[in-house]
């Protein structure tokens, strides 16, 4: 599966990238909202993992723009955990919202569920 990871935190980006490559996924990375839109259009990933607090364009706007073009599963990965933040994620079209810090196995399970490869 081709997965786009969008995060401006280098440590999180590299950790998730390493784990997903080890799981057999093709990984594309972006470090800001504008780069995310460009990479999504260029590579058409099967799933997107998207931070909210990004330079240039926030993750909610990135999510809205991508979902306006096509249906692709998007997992929001963010420290923002207030009810209003979760609602904004849903309104932007996100399929899931995972809070940082997170367990990597939880992320892998959510990817499998959205990709239709997990039994739950």
PDB file of C-alpha atoms in Angstrom:
ATOM      1  CA  UNK A   1       0.000   0.000   0.000  1.00  0.00           C
ATOM      2  CA  UNK A   2       1.222   3.513  -0.790  1.00  0.00           C
ATOM      3  CA  UNK A   3       0.966   5.776   2.285  1.00  0.00           C
ATOM      4  CA  UNK A   4       1.605   9.502   2.531  1.00  0.00           C
ATOM      5  CA  UNK A   5       2.834  10.663   5.953  1.00  0.00           C
ATOM      6  CA  UNK A   6       2.551  14.387   6.634  1.00  0.00           C
ATOM      7  CA  UNK A   7       4.183  15.787   9.780  1.00  0.00           C
ATOM      8  CA  UNK A   8       6.590  18.626  10.517  1.00  0.00           C
ATOM      9  CA  UNK A   9       8.087  16.723  13.464  1.00  0.00           C
ATOM     10  CA  UNK A  10      11.128  14.937  12.042  1.00  0.00           C
ATOM     11  CA  UNK A  11      11.257  12.298  14.800  1.00  0.00           C
ATOM     12  CA  UNK A  12       7.620  11.244  14.315  1.00  0.00           C
ATOM     13  CA  UNK A  13       7.974  11.319  10.538  1.00  0.00           C
ATOM     14  CA  UNK A  14      11.059   9.097  10.592  1.00  0.00           C
ATOM     15  CA  UNK A  15       9.620   6.663  13.161  1.00  0.00           C
ATOM     16  CA  UNK A  16       6.363   6.150  11.283  1.00  0.00           C
ATOM     17  CA  UNK A  17       8.212   5.931   7.970  1.00  0.00           C
ATOM     18  CA  UNK A  18      10.589   3.221   9.268  1.00  0.00           C
ATOM     19  CA  UNK A  19       7.776   1.165  10.778  1.00  0.00           C
ATOM     20  CA  UNK A  20       5.568   1.359   7.698  1.00  0.00           C
ATOM     21  CA  UNK A  21       8.422   0.447   5.357  1.00  0.00           C
ATOM     22  CA  UNK A  22       9.183  -2.552   7.609  1.00  0.00           C
ATOM     23  CA  UNK A  23       5.486  -3.481   7.312  1.00  0.00           C
ATOM     24  CA  UNK A  24       5.915  -3.558   3.525  1.00  0.00           C
ATOM     25  CA  UNK A  25       4.331  -0.231   2.599  1.00  0.00           C
ATOM     26  CA  UNK A  26       5.529   2.261  -0.001  1.00  0.00           C
ATOM     27  CA  UNK A  27       5.945   5.520   1.942  1.00  0.00           C
ATOM     28  CA  UNK A  28       5.900   9.112   0.723  1.00  0.00           C
ATOM     29  CA  UNK A  29       6.616  11.958   3.143  1.00  0.00           C
ATOM     30  CA  UNK A  30       5.720  15.641   3.345  1.00  0.00           C
ATOM     31  CA  UNK A  31       6.676  18.190   5.986  1.00  0.00           C
ATOM     32  CA  UNK A  32       4.077  20.924   5.412  1.00  0.00           C
ATOM     33  CA  UNK A  33       0.565  21.415   4.081  1.00  0.00           C
ATOM     34  CA  UNK A  34       1.522  22.671   0.628  1.00  0.00           C
ATOM     35  CA  UNK A  35       4.003  19.844   0.108  1.00  0.00           C
ATOM     36  CA  UNK A  36       1.310  17.388   1.242  1.00  0.00           C
ATOM     37  CA  UNK A  37      -1.100  18.563  -1.476  1.00  0.00           C
ATOM     38  CA  UNK A  38       1.639  18.325  -4.092  1.00  0.00           C
ATOM     39  CA  UNK A  39       2.749  14.826  -3.030  1.00  0.00           C
ATOM     40  CA  UNK A  40      -0.854  13.583  -2.839  1.00  0.00           C
ATOM     41  CA  UNK A  41      -1.588  14.787  -6.377  1.00  0.00           C
ATOM     42  CA  UNK A  42       1.682  13.383  -7.721  1.00  0.00           C
ATOM     43  CA  UNK A  43       1.619   9.947  -6.018  1.00  0.00           C
ATOM     44  CA  UNK A  44      -2.112   9.342  -5.327  1.00  0.00           C
ATOM     45  CA  UNK A  45      -1.523   7.376  -2.101  1.00  0.00           C
ATOM     46  CA  UNK A  46      -3.918   4.688  -0.871  1.00  0.00           C
ATOM     47  CA  UNK A  47      -3.972   6.215   2.644  1.00  0.00           C
ATOM     48  CA  UNK A  48      -2.797   9.435   4.307  1.00  0.00           C
ATOM     49  CA  UNK A  49      -1.514  10.007   7.858  1.00  0.00           C
ATOM     50  CA  UNK A  50      -1.865  13.726   8.501  1.00  0.00           C
ATOM     51  CA  UNK A  51      -0.792  16.029  11.322  1.00  0.00           C
ATOM     52  CA  UNK A  52      -2.935  19.108  12.052  1.00  0.00           C
ATOM     53  CA  UNK A  53      -0.327  21.667  13.104  1.00  0.00           C
ATOM     54  CA  UNK A  54       1.590  22.127   9.862  1.00  0.00           C
ATOM     55  CA  UNK A  55       3.433  25.062   8.309  1.00  0.00           C
ATOM     56  CA  UNK A  56       1.765  26.966   5.436  1.00  0.00           C
ATOM     57  CA  UNK A  57      -1.573  25.099   5.471  1.00  0.00           C
ATOM     58  CA  UNK A  58      -3.070  23.243   8.432  1.00  0.00           C
ATOM     59  CA  UNK A  59      -3.990  19.572   8.274  1.00  0.00           C
ATOM     60  CA  UNK A  60      -7.733  20.231   8.345  1.00  0.00           C
ATOM     61  CA  UNK A  61      -7.493  22.356   5.196  1.00  0.00           C
ATOM     62  CA  UNK A  62      -5.254  19.761   3.542  1.00  0.00           C
ATOM     63  CA  UNK A  63      -7.811  17.081   4.428  1.00  0.00           C
ATOM     64  CA  UNK A  64     -10.706  19.159   3.026  1.00  0.00           C
ATOM     65  CA  UNK A  65      -8.902  19.832  -0.237  1.00  0.00           C
ATOM     66  CA  UNK A  66      -7.902  16.218  -0.776  1.00  0.00           C
ATOM     67  CA  UNK A  67     -11.366  14.881   0.101  1.00  0.00           C
ATOM     68  CA  UNK A  68     -12.914  17.388  -2.350  1.00  0.00           C
ATOM     69  CA  UNK A  69     -10.871  15.765  -5.145  1.00  0.00           C
ATOM     70  CA  UNK A  70     -11.126  12.096  -4.257  1.00  0.00           C
ATOM     71  CA  UNK A  71     -12.026   9.553  -1.621  1.00  0.00           C
ATOM     72  CA  UNK A  72      -8.932   8.342   0.209  1.00  0.00           C
ATOM     73  CA  UNK A  73      -8.725   7.231   3.858  1.00  0.00           C
ATOM     74  CA  UNK A  74      -7.143   9.912   6.053  1.00  0.00           C
ATOM     75  CA  UNK A  75      -5.959   9.399   9.628  1.00  0.00           C
ATOM     76  CA  UNK A  76      -5.407  12.593  11.591  1.00  0.00           C
ATOM     77  CA  UNK A  77      -2.434  12.232  13.936  1.00  0.00           C
ATOM     78  CA  UNK A  78      -2.396  15.131  16.381  1.00  0.00           C
ATOM     79  CA  UNK A  79      -1.844  16.355  19.929  1.00  0.00           C
ATOM     80  CA  UNK A  80      -5.128  18.260  19.605  1.00  0.00           C
ATOM     81  CA  UNK A  81      -7.646  16.275  21.642  1.00  0.00           C
ATOM     82  CA  UNK A  82     -10.472  18.649  22.552  1.00  0.00           C
ATOM     83  CA  UNK A  83     -13.983  17.749  21.418  1.00  0.00           C
ATOM     84  CA  UNK A  84     -13.946  20.715  19.042  1.00  0.00           C
ATOM     85  CA  UNK A  85     -10.738  19.375  17.425  1.00  0.00           C
ATOM     86  CA  UNK A  86     -12.249  15.930  16.914  1.00  0.00           C
ATOM     87  CA  UNK A  87     -15.334  17.562  15.392  1.00  0.00           C
ATOM     88  CA  UNK A  88     -13.174  19.650  13.061  1.00  0.00           C
ATOM     89  CA  UNK A  89     -11.414  16.470  11.926  1.00  0.00           C
ATOM     90  CA  UNK A  90     -14.750  14.817  11.141  1.00  0.00           C
ATOM     91  CA  UNK A  91     -16.012  17.933   9.367  1.00  0.00           C
ATOM     92  CA  UNK A  92     -12.849  18.065   7.253  1.00  0.00           C
ATOM     93  CA  UNK A  93     -13.547  14.495   6.116  1.00  0.00           C
ATOM     94  CA  UNK A  94     -11.019  12.568   8.196  1.00  0.00           C
ATOM     95  CA  UNK A  95     -11.731   8.880   8.656  1.00  0.00           C
ATOM     96  CA  UNK A  96      -9.949   8.609  12.014  1.00  0.00           C
ATOM     97  CA  UNK A  97      -8.238  10.822  14.613  1.00  0.00           C
ATOM     98  CA  UNK A  98      -5.353   9.340  16.605  1.00  0.00           C
ATOM     99  CA  UNK A  99      -3.890  11.308  19.493  1.00  0.00           C
ATOM    100  CA  UNK A 100      -0.170  11.911  20.039  1.00  0.00           C
ATOM    101  CA  UNK A 101       1.575  10.352  21.812  1.00  0.00           C
ATOM    102  CA  UNK A 102       0.362   7.118  20.266  1.00  0.00           C
ATOM    103  CA  UNK A 103       1.209   3.436  20.276  1.00  0.00           C
ATOM    104  CA  UNK A 104       2.646   2.397  16.912  1.00  0.00           C
ATOM    105  CA  UNK A 105       0.623  -0.841  17.022  1.00  0.00           C
ATOM    106  CA  UNK A 106      -2.554   1.231  17.344  1.00  0.00           C
ATOM    107  CA  UNK A 107      -1.607   3.174  14.222  1.00  0.00           C
ATOM    108  CA  UNK A 108      -0.872  -0.053  12.315  1.00  0.00           C
ATOM    109  CA  UNK A 109      -4.234  -1.513  13.396  1.00  0.00           C
ATOM    110  CA  UNK A 110      -6.080   1.608  12.242  1.00  0.00           C
ATOM    111  CA  UNK A 111      -4.300   1.524   8.894  1.00  0.00           C
ATOM    112  CA  UNK A 112      -5.321  -2.120   8.482  1.00  0.00           C
ATOM    113  CA  UNK A 113      -8.927  -1.356   9.399  1.00  0.00           C
ATOM    114  CA  UNK A 114      -9.186   1.527   6.931  1.00  0.00           C
ATOM    115  CA  UNK A 115      -7.467  -0.525   4.239  1.00  0.00           C
ATOM    116  CA  UNK A 116      -9.820  -3.422   4.861  1.00  0.00           C
ATOM    117  CA  UNK A 117      -7.049  -5.783   5.948  1.00  0.00           C
ATOM    118  CA  UNK A 118      -7.814  -5.858   9.699  1.00  0.00           C
ATOM    119  CA  UNK A 119     -10.485  -8.112  11.227  1.00  0.00           C
ATOM    120  CA  UNK A 120     -11.751  -5.273  13.507  1.00  0.00           C
TER     121      UNK A 120
END
